[in-house]
Coordinates of C-alpha atoms and ligand atoms in Angstrom, one line a residue:
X68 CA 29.9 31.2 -28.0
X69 CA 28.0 34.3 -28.4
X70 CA 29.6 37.1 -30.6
X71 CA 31.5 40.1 -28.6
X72 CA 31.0 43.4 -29.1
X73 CA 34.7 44.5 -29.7
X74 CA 36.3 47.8 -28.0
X75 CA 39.2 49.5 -28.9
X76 CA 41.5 52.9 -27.7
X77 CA 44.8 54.1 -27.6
X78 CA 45.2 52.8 -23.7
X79 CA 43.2 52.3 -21.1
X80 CA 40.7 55.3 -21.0
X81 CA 37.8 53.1 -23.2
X82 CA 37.5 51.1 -20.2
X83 CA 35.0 53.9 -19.5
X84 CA 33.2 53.2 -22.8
X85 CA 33.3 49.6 -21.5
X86 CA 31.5 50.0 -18.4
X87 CA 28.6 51.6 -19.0
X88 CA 28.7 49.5 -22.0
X89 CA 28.4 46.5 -19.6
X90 CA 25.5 48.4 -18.0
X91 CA 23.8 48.5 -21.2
X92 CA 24.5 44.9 -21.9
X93 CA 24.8 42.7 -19.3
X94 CA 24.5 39.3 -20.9
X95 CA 27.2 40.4 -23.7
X96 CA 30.6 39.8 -23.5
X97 CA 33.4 41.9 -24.6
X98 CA 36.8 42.4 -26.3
X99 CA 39.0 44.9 -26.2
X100 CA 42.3 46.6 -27.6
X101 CA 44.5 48.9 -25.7
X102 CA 47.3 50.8 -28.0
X103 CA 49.3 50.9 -24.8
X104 CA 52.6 50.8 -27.0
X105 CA 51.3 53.9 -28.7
X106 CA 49.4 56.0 -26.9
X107 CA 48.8 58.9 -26.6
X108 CA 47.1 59.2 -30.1
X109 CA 45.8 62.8 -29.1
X110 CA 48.8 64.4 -30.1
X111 CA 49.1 62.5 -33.4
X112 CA 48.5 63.5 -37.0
X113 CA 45.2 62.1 -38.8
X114 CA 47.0 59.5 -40.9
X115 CA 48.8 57.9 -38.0
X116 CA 45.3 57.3 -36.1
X117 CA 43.9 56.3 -39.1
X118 CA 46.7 53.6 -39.6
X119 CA 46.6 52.7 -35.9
X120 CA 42.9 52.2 -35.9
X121 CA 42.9 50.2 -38.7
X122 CA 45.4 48.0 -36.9
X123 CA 42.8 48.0 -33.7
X124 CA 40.2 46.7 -35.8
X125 CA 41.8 44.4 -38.2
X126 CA 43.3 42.4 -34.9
X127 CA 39.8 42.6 -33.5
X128 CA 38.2 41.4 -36.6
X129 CA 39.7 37.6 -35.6
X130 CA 36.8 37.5 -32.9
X131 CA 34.1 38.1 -35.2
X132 CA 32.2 40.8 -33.5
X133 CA 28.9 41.7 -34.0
X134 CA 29.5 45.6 -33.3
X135 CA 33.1 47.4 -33.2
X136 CA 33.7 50.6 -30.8
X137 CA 36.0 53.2 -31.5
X138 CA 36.0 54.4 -27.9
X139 CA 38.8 56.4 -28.5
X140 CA 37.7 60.2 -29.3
X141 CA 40.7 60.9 -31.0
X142 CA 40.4 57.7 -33.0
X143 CA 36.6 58.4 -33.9
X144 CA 37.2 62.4 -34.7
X145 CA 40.1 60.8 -37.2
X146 CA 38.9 57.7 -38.2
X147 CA 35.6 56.7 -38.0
X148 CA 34.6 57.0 -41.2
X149 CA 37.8 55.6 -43.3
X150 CA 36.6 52.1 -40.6
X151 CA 32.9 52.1 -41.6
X152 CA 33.7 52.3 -45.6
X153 CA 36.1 49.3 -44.6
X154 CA 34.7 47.2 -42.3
X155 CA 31.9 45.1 -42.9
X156 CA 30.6 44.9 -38.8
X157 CA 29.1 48.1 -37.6
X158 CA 31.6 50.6 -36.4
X159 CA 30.1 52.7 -34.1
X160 CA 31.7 56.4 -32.5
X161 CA 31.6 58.5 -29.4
X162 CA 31.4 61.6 -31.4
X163 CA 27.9 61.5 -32.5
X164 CA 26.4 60.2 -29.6
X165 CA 28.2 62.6 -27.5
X166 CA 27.4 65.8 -29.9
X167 CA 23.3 64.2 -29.8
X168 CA 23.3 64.4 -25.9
X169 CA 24.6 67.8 -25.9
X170 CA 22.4 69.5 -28.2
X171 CA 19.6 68.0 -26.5
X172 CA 20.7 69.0 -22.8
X173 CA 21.9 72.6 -24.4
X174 CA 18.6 73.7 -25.5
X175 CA 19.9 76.4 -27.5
X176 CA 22.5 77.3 -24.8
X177 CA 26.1 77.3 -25.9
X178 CA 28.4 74.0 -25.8
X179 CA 31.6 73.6 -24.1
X180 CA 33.6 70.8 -25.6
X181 CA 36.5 69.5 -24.3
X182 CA 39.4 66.9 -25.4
X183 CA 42.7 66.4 -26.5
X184 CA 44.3 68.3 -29.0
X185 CA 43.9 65.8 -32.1
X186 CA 40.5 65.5 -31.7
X187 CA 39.5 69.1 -30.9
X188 CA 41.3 70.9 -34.0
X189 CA 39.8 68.0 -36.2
X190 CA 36.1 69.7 -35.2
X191 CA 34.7 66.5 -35.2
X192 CA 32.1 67.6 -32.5
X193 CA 31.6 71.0 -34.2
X194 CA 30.6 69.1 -37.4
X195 CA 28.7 66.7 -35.6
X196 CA 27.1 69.1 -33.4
X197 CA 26.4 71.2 -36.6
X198 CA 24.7 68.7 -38.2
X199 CA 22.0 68.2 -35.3
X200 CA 21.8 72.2 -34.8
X201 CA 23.3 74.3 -37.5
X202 CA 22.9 77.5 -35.4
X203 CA 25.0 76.1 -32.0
X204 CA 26.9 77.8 -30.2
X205 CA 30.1 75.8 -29.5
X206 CA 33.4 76.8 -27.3
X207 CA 36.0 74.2 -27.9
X208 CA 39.2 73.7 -25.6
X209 CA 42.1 71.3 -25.9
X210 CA 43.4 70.0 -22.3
X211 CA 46.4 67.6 -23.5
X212 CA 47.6 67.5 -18.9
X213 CA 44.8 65.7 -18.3
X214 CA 45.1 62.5 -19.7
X215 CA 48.6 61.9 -18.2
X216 CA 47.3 63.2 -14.6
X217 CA 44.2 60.6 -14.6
X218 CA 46.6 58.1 -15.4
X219 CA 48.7 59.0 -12.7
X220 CA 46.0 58.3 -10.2
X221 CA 45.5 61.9 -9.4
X222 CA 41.9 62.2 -8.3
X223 CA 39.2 65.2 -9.2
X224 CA 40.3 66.8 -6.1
X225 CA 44.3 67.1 -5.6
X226 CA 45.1 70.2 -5.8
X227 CA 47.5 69.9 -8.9
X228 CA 44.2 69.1 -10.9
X229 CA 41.8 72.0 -9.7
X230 CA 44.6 74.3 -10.9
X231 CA 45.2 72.6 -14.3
X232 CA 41.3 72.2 -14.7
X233 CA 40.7 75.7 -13.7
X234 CA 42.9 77.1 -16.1
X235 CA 41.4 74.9 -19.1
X236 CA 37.9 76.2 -18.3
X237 CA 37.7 79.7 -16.9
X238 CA 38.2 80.6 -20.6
X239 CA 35.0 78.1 -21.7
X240 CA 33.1 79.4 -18.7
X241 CA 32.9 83.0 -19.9
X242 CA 30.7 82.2 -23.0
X243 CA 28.3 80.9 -20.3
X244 CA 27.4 77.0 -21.7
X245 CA 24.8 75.1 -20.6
X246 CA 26.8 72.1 -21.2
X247 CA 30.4 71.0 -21.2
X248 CA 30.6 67.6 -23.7
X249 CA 33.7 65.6 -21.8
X250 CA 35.1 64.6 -25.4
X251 CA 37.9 62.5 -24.1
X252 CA 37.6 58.8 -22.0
X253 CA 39.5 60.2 -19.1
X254 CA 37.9 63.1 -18.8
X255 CA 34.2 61.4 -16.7
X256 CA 37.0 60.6 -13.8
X257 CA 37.6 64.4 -13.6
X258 CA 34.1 64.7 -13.6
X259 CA 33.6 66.4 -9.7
X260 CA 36.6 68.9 -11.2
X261 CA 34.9 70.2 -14.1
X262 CA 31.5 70.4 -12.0
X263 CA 33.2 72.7 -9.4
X264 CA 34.6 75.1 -12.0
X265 CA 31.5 75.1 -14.4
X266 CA 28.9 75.2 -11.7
X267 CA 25.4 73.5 -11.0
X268 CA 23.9 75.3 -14.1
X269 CA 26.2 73.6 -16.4
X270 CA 25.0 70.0 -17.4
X271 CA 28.3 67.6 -17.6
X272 CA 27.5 65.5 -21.0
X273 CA 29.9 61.9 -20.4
X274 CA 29.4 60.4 -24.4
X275 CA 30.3 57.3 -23.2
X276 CA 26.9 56.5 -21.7
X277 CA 25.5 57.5 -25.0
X278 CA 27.8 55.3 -26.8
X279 CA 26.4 52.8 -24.9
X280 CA 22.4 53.6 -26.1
X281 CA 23.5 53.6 -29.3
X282 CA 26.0 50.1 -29.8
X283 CA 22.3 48.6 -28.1
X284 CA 20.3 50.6 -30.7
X285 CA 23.0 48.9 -33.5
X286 CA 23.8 45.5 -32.4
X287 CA 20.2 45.0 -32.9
X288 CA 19.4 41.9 -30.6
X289 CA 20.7 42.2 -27.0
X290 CA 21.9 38.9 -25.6
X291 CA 18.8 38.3 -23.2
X292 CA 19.6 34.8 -21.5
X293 CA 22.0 34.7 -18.6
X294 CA 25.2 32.6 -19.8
X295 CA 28.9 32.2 -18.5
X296 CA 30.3 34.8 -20.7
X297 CA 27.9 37.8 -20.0
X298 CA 29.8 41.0 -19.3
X299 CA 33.3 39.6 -19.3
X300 CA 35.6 41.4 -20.9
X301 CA 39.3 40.5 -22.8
X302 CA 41.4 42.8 -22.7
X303 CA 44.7 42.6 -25.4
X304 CA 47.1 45.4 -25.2
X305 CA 50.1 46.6 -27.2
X306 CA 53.0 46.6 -24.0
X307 CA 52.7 46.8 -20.1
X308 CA 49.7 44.0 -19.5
X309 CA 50.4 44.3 -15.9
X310 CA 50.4 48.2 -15.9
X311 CA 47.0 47.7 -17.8
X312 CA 45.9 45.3 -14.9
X313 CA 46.5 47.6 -12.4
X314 CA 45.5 51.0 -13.5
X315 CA 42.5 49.8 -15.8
X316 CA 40.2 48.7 -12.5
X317 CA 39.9 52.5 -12.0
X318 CA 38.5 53.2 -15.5
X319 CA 36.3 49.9 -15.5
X320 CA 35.5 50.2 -11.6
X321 CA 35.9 46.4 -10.7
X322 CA 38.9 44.1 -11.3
X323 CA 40.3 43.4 -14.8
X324 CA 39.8 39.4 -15.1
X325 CA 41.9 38.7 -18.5
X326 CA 44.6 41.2 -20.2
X327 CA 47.3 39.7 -22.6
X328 CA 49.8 41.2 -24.1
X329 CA 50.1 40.9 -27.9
X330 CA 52.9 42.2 -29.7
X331 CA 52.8 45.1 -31.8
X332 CA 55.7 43.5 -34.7
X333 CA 52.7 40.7 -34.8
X334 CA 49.8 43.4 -35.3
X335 CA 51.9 45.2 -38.1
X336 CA 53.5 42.9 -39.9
X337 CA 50.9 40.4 -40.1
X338 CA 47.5 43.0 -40.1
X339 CA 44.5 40.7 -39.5
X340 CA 46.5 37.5 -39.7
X341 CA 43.8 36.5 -36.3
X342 CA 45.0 33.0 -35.6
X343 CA 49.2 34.1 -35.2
X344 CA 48.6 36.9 -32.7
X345 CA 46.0 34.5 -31.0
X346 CA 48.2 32.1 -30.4
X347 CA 51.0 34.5 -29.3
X348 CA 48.6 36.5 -27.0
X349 CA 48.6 33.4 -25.5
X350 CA 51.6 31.9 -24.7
X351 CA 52.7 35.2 -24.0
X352 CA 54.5 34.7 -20.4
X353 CA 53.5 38.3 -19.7
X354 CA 49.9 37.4 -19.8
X355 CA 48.6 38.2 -16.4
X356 CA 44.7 37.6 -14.9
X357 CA 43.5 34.5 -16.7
X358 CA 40.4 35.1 -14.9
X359 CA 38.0 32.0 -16.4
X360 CA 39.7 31.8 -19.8
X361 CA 42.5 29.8 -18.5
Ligands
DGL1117 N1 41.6 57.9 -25.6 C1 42.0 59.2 -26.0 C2 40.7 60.0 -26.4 O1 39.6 59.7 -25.9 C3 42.8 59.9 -24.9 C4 44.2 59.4 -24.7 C5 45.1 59.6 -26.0 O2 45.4 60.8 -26.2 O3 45.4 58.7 -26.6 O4 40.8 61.0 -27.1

């Protein structure tokens, strides 16, 4: 079998990464880690997300990826670079691919960026952004509500989230932006929210589509032949597969075909230790979706 490119977050929002991902590379196949029993990590301090990511990517290390996504913004604002000095496999961010695309589509206007709280007083994207274009103009705003309302189900219309969104970004608005960077993997299902308050002049900048450009650019040589495993994705999460299963179709917009639930005792106490969360992933009776693995 082919290598994966492995995926990981605090939950289920980098099943956005993981789509347009799967655009990017349709013959590739894909494994991913949802923190379920942890999340949210936007409200976290730096050394826990570091801890947790390295705990993402030492379990995901047992499939021998060819690339490794931190699809988490909070996890690649806090970690990114502790998991590339680690890791041997490329680690790739959302941050700087995001921060690329919104210089670009700024052109010299001023960037909104939103996200949760973690990763916005980190100022990974100001750095980032900074780096590109020393002289931008950047408006940052933390919007912890919406993750929780997304995952509700609440859509970019009910009412409750036009008020909350409003009130995030009438602040962000006033500095006039040509852009507002959606630096969080829930926010692109808010997207027709943010476009009603910010207006057609503003330019909505999703960084998992340019995640996706780059883990291409990285993983060198695309998969190119059609084969069994192209663009399936395994999904292991921390607690509630079946919650997973349910609420992750929205995020990956088709039908979840495996998620297994691997213990987080197994993730900590034995870091890396591939083979015994394997097997217990497996025989896990909570294990829902076998889709073509069985
Ligand atoms: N995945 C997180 C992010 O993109 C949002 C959810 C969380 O706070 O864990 O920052």
């Amino acid at each position: 079998m082919k290598r994966p490119i492995a995926v990981f977050d605090s939950g289920l929002g980098g099943l956005t990464v993981v789509a347009q991902l799967r655009r990017a590379l349709p013959n590739d196949w894909f494994v991913y880690f949802g923190d379920t029993a942890r999340v949210p990590y936007g409200c976290k301090s730096a050394d826990t997300v570091k801890r947790f990511a390295i705990q993402a990517v030492e379990f995901l290390l047992q499939f021998e990826p060819k690339t490794i996504v931190a699809a988490c913004n909070t996890a690649s604002a806090m970690a990114l670079e502790t998991l590339q000095e680690v890791v041997d496999v490329p680690v790739v961010g959302v941050i700087e691919p995001g921060a690329k695309a919104a210089v670009q589509a700024a052109n010299q206007r001023c960037i909104a960026v939103i996200g949760t709280e973690a990763t916005i007083n980190s100022q990974a994207y100001h750095r980032a952004i900074w780096q590109i274009d020393p002289q931008a103009r950047i408006v940052a705003k933390a919007c912890p509500l919406l993750v929780s309302m997304v995952e509700e189900g609440r859509q970019p219309t009910d009412a409750v989230v036009e008020m909350v969104v409003k009130e995030y970004l009438q602040g962000l608005k006033e500095h006039e932006p040509g852009v507002l960077l959606m630096g969080c993997t829930h926010y692109p299902l808010l997207r027709e929210a943010f476009g009603k308050v910010m207006g057609p002049e503003v330019t909505l900048i999703d960084s998992a589509c340019h995640t996706a450009k780059k883990v291409v650019e990285v993983s060198g040589e695309a998969n190119t032949e059609k084969n069994a495993e192209g663009g399936t994705v395994r999904c292991y999460v921390s607690d509630n597969a079946e919650r997973f299963a349910t609420l992750g179709a929205r995020f990956l917009n088709e039908p979840l075909g495996y998620v297994s639930y691997v213990p987080l005792d197994a993730l900590i106490a034995d870091p890396g230790g591939a083979l015994g969360v394997m097997a217990n992933a497996k025989e896990d009776p909570r294990h829902v979706g076998r889709g073509h693995w069985g």
